[in-house]
Amino acid sequence: MSTKWIGAVCIVLGCGIWGFLAAANHNMRIQLLRQLISAVDLMECELQYRRTPLPQLFRKAAEESKGKLRHIFWMLSQELDAQISPNADRCMATVLARCGDLPRNIIQLLENMGSTMGRFDLEGQLLGLEFVRNSCNEQLKELMQNKDARLRGYQTLGLCAGAAIAILFV
């Protein structure tokens, strides 16, 4: 009899943890978008006023970023330094292939950034960065709508689903 209750508690805890992880994932996506917006702003300023070369630009972005984005920008700067004629698009694809634990929307934004950097003149690169920033802002706005209710919903759904499954088994 006690093994049934232990199993029921484990099911409720497991599903509850899933709900809280979904909420944490949502918050992580918001944080990554905010960091990416800050990095894009920095890159725009560096390109406009100092015309910083790409490897140094991404190294500077890495210094100002945190966590996963810092690692990506740092690896990208090293990848660009290692090539004779840097192709930011291929370097970004190589770096993103190594860092597979990013949300898909962040990967797409970074791919868009890589496809315009170093390929066009200064004005084209600035337009590409502006596109990435606008896309980030749109996604951030979407994630922030009803954020509190959505997070509570994830957590509640996890706990209620666990309770329902546990009731079925007990």
C-alpha positions as semicolon CSV with decimal commas, in nm:
position;residue;x (nm);y (nm);z (nm)
1;M;0,000;0,000;0,000
2;S;0,277;0,246;0,086
3;T;0,450;0,192;-0,249
4;K;0,137;0,322;-0,423
5;W;0,153;0,642;-0,220
6;I;0,524;0,681;-0,279
7;G;0,463;0,637;-0,650
8;A;0,179;0,889;-0,642
9;V;0,397;1,145;-0,467
10;C;0,675;1,085;-0,720
11;I;0,432;1,138;-1,009
12;V;0,297;1,461;-0,861
13;L;0,650;1,585;-0,792
14;G;0,771;1,490;-1,139
15;C;0,486;1,665;-1,315
16;G;0,515;1,962;-1,081
17;I;0,884;1,992;-1,157
18;W;0,799;1,986;-1,528
19;G;0,564;2,282;-1,475
20;F;0,824;2,479;-1,286
21;L;1,089;2,398;-1,549
22;A;0,854;2,523;-1,822
23;A;0,816;2,849;-1,630
24;A;1,194;2,875;-1,583
25;N;1,245;2,810;-1,956
26;H;1,004;3,095;-2,034
27;N;1,201;3,329;-1,807
28;M;1,529;3,214;-1,963
29;R;1,401;3,299;-2,312
30;I;1,305;3,647;-2,191
31;Q;1,649;3,694;-2,036
32;L;1,828;3,577;-2,354
33;L;1,624;3,816;-2,569
34;R;1,708;4,109;-2,340
35;Q;2,078;4,018;-2,348
36;L;2,069;3,988;-2,726
37;I;1,907;4,331;-2,757
38;S;2,184;4,478;-2,540
39;A;2,451;4,307;-2,748
40;V;2,294;4,433;-3,073
41;D;2,286;4,788;-2,934
42;L;2,653;4,762;-2,842
43;M;2,743;4,624;-3,185
44;E;2,555;4,904;-3,360
45;C;2,740;5,168;-3,160
46;E;3,076;5,002;-3,220
47;L;3,013;4,975;-3,593
48;Q;2,880;5,328;-3,632
49;Y;3,141;5,514;-3,432
50;R;3,452;5,297;-3,429
51;R;3,399;5,069;-3,729
52;T;3,529;4,779;-3,520
53;P;3,640;4,469;-3,717
54;L;3,411;4,168;-3,677
55;P;3,632;3,950;-3,456
56;Q;3,687;4,238;-3,214
57;L;3,321;4,335;-3,235
58;F;3,205;3,991;-3,124
59;R;3,479;3,975;-2,860
60;K;3,354;4,305;-2,718
61;A;2,996;4,173;-2,727
62;A;3,115;3,863;-2,539
63;E;3,276;4,079;-2,272
64;E;2,948;4,265;-2,220
65;S;2,721;3,958;-2,232
66;K;2,649;3,682;-1,982
67;G;2,597;3,308;-1,989
68;K;2,522;3,136;-2,317
69;L;2,545;3,448;-2,532
70;R;2,888;3,529;-2,388
71;H;3,007;3,181;-2,483
72;I;2,860;3,207;-2,834
73;F;3,007;3,551;-2,906
74;W;3,345;3,446;-2,769
75;M;3,354;3,131;-2,982
76;L;3,241;3,335;-3,285
77;S;3,523;3,586;-3,238
78;Q;3,774;3,300;-3,218
79;E;3,623;3,135;-3,525
80;L;3,644;3,461;-3,721
81;D;4,005;3,512;-3,611
82;A;4,099;3,160;-3,724
83;Q;3,979;3,206;-4,084
84;I;4,183;3,372;-4,356
85;S;3,881;3,544;-4,511
86;P;3,616;3,552;-4,241
87;N;3,267;3,448;-4,342
88;A;3,046;3,541;-4,047
89;D;2,755;3,331;-4,176
90;R;2,957;3,008;-4,181
91;C;3,131;3,090;-3,856
92;M;2,796;3,153;-3,686
93;A;2,659;2,824;-3,821
94;T;2,966;2,640;-3,687
95;V;2,934;2,800;-3,345
96;L;2,560;2,736;-3,323
97;A;2,614;2,372;-3,418
98;R;2,844;2,339;-3,117
99;C;2,595;2,510;-2,885
100;G;2,279;2,309;-2,940
101;D;2,107;2,395;-2,612
102;L;1,961;2,730;-2,722
103;P;1,593;2,795;-2,790
104;R;1,504;2,784;-3,158
105;N;1,397;3,149;-3,172
106;I;1,737;3,264;-3,041
107;I;1,917;3,042;-3,292
108;Q;1,717;3,197;-3,577
109;L;1,797;3,548;-3,456
110;L;2,168;3,468;-3,433
111;E;2,159;3,309;-3,780
112;N;2,001;3,629;-3,914
113;M;2,275;3,830;-3,748
114;G;2,545;3,607;-3,896
115;S;2,396;3,631;-4,245
116;T;2,433;4,011;-4,259
117;M;2,754;4,071;-4,063
118;G;3,059;4,106;-4,281
119;R;2,861;4,043;-4,598
120;F;2,735;4,395;-4,663
121;D;2,875;4,743;-4,625
122;L;2,839;4,933;-4,299
123;E;2,486;5,050;-4,375
124;G;2,374;4,697;-4,465
125;Q;2,520;4,556;-4,146
126;L;2,346;4,824;-3,939
127;L;2,016;4,744;-4,112
128;G;2,071;4,375;-4,038
129;L;2,132;4,450;-3,672
130;E;1,823;4,671;-3,665
131;F;1,617;4,384;-3,808
132;V;1,750;4,150;-3,538
133;R;1,672;4,405;-3,266
134;N;1,319;4,459;-3,398
135;S;1,261;4,083;-3,412
136;C;1,390;4,051;-3,055
137;N;1,159;4,328;-2,938
138;E;0,858;4,163;-3,105
139;Q;0,934;3,826;-2,949
140;L;1,001;3,987;-2,612
141;K;0,671;4,172;-2,626
142;E;0,493;3,846;-2,709
143;L;0,661;3,661;-2,421
144;M;0,587;3,942;-2,175
145;Q;0,213;3,947;-2,254
146;N;0,032;3,784;-1,962
147;K;0,366;3,654;-1,835
148;D;0,254;3,610;-1,475
149;A;-0,063;3,425;-1,572
150;R;0,127;3,206;-1,817
151;L;0,391;3,113;-1,560
152;R;0,128;3,033;-1,299
153;G;-0,054;2,829;-1,565
154;Y;0,256;2,620;-1,640
155;Q;0,312;2,552;-1,273
156;T;-0,054;2,475;-1,203
157;L;-0,083;2,254;-1,508
158;G;0,218;2,050;-1,399
159;L;0,086;1,998;-1,047
160;C;-0,272;1,926;-1,158
161;A;-0,161;1,684;-1,429
162;G;0,053;1,503;-1,173
163;A;-0,237;1,487;-0,927
164;A;-0,473;1,358;-1,196
165;I;-0,232;1,084;-1,304
166;A;-0,166;0,991;-0,943
167;I;-0,541;0,963;-0,877
168;L;-0,580;0,734;-1,177
169;F;-0,304;0,502;-1,056
170;V;-0,400;0,494;-0,690
